[in-house]
PDB file of C-alpha atoms in Angstrom:
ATOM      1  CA  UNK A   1      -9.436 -42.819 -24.583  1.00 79.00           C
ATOM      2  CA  UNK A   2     -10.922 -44.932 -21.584  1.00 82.00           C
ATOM      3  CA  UNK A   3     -13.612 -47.296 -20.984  1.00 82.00           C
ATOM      4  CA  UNK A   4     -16.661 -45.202 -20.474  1.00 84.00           C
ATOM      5  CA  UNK A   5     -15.997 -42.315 -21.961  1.00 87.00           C
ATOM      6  CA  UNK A   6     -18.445 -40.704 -24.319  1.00 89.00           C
ATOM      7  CA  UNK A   7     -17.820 -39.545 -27.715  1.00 90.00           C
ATOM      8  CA  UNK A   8     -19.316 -39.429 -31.391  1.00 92.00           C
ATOM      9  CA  UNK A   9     -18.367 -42.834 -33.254  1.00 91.00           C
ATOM     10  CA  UNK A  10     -16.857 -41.888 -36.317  1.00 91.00           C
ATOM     11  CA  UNK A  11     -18.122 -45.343 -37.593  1.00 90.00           C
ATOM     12  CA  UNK A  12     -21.931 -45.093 -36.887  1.00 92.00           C
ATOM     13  CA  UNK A  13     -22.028 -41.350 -36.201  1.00 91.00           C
ATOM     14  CA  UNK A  14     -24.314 -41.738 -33.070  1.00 90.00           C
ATOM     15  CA  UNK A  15     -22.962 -40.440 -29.863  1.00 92.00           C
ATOM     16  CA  UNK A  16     -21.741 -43.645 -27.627  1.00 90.00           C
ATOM     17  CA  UNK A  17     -20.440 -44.711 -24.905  1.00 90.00           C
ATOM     18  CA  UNK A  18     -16.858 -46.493 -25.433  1.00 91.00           C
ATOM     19  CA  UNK A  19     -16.446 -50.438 -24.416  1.00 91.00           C
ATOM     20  CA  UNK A  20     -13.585 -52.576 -23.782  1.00 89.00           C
ATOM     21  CA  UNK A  21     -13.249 -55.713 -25.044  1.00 89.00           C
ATOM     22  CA  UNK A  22     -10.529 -58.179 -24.488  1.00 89.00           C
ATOM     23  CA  UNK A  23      -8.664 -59.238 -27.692  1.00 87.00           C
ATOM     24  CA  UNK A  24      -8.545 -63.308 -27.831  1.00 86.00           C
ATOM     25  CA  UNK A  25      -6.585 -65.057 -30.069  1.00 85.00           C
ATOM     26  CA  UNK A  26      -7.488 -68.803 -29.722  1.00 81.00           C
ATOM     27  CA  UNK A  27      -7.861 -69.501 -25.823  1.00 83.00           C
ATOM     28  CA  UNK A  28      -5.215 -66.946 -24.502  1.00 84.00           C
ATOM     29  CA  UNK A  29      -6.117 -62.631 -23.891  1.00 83.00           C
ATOM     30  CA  UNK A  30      -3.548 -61.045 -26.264  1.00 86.00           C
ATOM     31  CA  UNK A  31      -4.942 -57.147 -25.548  1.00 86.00           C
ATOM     32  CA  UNK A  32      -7.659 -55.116 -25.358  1.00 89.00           C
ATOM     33  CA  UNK A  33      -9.530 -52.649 -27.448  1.00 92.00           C
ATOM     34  CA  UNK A  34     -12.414 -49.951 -27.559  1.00 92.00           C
ATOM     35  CA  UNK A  35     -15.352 -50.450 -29.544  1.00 92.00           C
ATOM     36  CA  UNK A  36     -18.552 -48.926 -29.878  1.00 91.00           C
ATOM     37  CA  UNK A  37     -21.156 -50.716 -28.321  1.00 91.00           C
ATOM     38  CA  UNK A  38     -24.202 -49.307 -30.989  1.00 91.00           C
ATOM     39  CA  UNK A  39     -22.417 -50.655 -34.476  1.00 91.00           C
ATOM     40  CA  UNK A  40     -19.265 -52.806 -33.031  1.00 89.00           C
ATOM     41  CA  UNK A  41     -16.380 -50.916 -34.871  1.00 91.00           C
ATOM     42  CA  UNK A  42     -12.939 -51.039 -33.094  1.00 91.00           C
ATOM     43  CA  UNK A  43     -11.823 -47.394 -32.253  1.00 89.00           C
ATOM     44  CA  UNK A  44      -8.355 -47.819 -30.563  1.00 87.00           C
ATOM     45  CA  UNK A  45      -7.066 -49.020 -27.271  1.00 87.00           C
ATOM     46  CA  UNK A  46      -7.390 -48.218 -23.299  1.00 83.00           C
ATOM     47  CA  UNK A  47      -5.117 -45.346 -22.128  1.00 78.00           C
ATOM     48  CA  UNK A  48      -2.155 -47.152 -20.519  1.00 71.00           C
ATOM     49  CA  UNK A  49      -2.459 -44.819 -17.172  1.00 59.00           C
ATOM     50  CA  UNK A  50      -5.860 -46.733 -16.001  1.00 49.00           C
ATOM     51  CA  UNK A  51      -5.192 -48.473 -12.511  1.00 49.00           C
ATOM     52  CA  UNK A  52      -4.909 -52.044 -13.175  1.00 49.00           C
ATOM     53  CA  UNK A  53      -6.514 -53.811 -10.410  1.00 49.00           C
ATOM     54  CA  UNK A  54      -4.266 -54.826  -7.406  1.00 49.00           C
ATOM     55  CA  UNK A  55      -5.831 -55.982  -3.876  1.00 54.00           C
ATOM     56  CA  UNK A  56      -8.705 -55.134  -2.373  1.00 60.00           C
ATOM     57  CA  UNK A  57     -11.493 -53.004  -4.694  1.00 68.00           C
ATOM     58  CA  UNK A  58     -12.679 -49.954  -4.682  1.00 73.00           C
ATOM     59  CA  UNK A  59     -16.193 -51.131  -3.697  1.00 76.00           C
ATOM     60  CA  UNK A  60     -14.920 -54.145  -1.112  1.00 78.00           C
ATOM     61  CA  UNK A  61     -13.018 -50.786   1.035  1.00 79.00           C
ATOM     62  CA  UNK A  62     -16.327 -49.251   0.816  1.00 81.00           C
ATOM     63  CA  UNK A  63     -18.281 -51.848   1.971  1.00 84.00           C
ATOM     64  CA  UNK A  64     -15.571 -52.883   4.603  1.00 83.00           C
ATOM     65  CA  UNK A  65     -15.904 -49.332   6.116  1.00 84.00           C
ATOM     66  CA  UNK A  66     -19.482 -49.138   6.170  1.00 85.00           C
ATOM     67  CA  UNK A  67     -19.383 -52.430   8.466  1.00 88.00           C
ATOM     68  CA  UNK A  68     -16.746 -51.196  10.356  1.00 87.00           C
ATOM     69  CA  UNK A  69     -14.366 -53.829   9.639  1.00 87.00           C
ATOM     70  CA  UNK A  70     -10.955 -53.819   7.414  1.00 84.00           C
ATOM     71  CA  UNK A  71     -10.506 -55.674   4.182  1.00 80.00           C
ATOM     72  CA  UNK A  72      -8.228 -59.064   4.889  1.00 79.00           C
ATOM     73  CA  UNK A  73      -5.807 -59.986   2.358  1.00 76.00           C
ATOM     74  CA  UNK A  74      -6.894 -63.435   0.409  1.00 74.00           C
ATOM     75  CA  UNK A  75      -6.060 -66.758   2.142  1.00 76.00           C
ATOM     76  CA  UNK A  76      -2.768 -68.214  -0.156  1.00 76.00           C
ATOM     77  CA  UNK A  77      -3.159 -71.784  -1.010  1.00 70.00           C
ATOM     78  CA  UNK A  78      -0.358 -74.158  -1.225  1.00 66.00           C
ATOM     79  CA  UNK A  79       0.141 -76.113  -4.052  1.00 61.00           C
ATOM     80  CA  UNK A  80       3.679 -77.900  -3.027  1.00 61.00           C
ATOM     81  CA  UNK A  81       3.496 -81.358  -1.276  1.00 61.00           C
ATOM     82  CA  UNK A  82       0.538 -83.836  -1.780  1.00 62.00           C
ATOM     83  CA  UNK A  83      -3.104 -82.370  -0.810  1.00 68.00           C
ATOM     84  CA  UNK A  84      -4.156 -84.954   1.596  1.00 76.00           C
ATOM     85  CA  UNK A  85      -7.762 -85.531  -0.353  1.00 83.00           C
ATOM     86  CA  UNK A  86      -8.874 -89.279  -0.587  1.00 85.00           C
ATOM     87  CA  UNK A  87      -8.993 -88.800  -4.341  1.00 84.00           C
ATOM     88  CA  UNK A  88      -5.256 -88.628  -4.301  1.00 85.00           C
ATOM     89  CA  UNK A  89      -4.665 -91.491  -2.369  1.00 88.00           C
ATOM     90  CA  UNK A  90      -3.591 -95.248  -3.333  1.00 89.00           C
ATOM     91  CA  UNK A  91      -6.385 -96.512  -0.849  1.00 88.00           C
ATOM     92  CA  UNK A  92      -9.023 -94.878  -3.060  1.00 90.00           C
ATOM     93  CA  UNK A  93     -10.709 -96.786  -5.645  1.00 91.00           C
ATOM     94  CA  UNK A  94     -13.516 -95.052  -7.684  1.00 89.00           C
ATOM     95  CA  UNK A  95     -16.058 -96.510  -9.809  1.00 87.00           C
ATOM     96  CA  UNK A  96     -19.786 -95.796 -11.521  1.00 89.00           C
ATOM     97  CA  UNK A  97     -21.439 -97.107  -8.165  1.00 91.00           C
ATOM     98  CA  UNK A  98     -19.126 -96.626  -4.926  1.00 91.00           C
ATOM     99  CA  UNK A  99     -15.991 -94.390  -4.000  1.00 91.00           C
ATOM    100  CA  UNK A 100     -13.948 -96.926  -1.423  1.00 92.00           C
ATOM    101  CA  UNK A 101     -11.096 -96.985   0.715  1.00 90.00           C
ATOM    102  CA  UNK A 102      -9.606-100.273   0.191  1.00 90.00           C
ATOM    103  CA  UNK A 103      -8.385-100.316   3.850  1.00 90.00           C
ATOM    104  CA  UNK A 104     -11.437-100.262   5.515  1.00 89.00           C
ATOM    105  CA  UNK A 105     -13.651-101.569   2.729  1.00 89.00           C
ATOM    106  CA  UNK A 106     -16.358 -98.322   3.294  1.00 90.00           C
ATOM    107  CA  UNK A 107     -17.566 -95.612   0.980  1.00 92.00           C
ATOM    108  CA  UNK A 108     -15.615 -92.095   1.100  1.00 90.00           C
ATOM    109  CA  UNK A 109     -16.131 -88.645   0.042  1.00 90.00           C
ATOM    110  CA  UNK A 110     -13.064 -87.597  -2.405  1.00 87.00           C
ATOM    111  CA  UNK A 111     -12.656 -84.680  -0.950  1.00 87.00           C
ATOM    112  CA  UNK A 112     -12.305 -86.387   2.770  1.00 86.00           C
ATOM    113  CA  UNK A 113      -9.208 -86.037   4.858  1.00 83.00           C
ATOM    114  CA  UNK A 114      -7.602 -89.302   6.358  1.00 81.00           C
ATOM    115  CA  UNK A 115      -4.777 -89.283   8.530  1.00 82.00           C
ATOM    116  CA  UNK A 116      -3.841 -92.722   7.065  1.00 84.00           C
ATOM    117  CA  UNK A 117      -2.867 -90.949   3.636  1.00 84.00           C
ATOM    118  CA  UNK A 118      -0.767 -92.118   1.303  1.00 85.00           C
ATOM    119  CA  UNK A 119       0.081 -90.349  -2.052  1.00 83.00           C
ATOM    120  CA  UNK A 120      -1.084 -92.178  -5.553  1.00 74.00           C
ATOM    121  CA  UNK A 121       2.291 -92.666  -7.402  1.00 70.00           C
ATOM    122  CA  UNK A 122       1.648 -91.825 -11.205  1.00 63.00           C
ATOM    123  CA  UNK A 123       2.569 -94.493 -13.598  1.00 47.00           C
ATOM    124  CA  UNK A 124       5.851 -93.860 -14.645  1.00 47.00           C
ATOM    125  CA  UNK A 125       7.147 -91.921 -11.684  1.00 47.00           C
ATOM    126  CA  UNK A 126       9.284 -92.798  -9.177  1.00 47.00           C
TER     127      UNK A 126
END
């Protein structure tokens, strides 16, 4: 069985559609099951040979070749090495009324870029 497939619930006896549904237990996805959408009983789980989804979708190609253009792999983000942001820096002070760089005494975005950086040390690190 597969999401989207119809078939007679034997729960409810009504002809459905199946659903999936992922299977939670607290805050982290254990599985997944089908259910019927009409009276909510659990009827098994997914077929193992549906495509997982890796790259570029279905629908993203389509659109992509419609506009004549190819679909670009996502941009990879670094998160090694500090990230630059005035936020992270020991010049930054933040408060209820002003976000200041100490340096320079004048208000700052957090998310500015400052080529006098200098990384925040945690307390307790060296």
């Amino acid at each position: 069985m597969k999401s989207g497939e119809r078939i007679l619930c034997p729960e409810c006896h009504e002809e459905t559609i199946l659903q999936s549904r992922k299977k939670m237990e607290m805050w982290r996805c254990i599985g997944e099951e089908l259910i019927c959408p009409l009276c909510g009983a659990v009827l098994g789980t997914p077929s193992q040979d549906e495509p997982k989804c890796s790259g570029p979708s279905a629908a993203s190609a389509k659109l992509a070749a419609m506009l004549g253009e190819t679909v670009q792999a996502p941009p990879v983000l670094k998160a090694d090495g500090p990230s630059g942001f005035c936020r992270s820096c020991r010049h930054f002070v933040a408060n209820p009324f002003r976000t200041v760089c100490i340096l320079d005494n004048q208000d700052v975005d957090p998310m500015n870029h400052c080529e006098r950086f200098e990384e925040h040390l945690q307390s307790g690190s060296k």
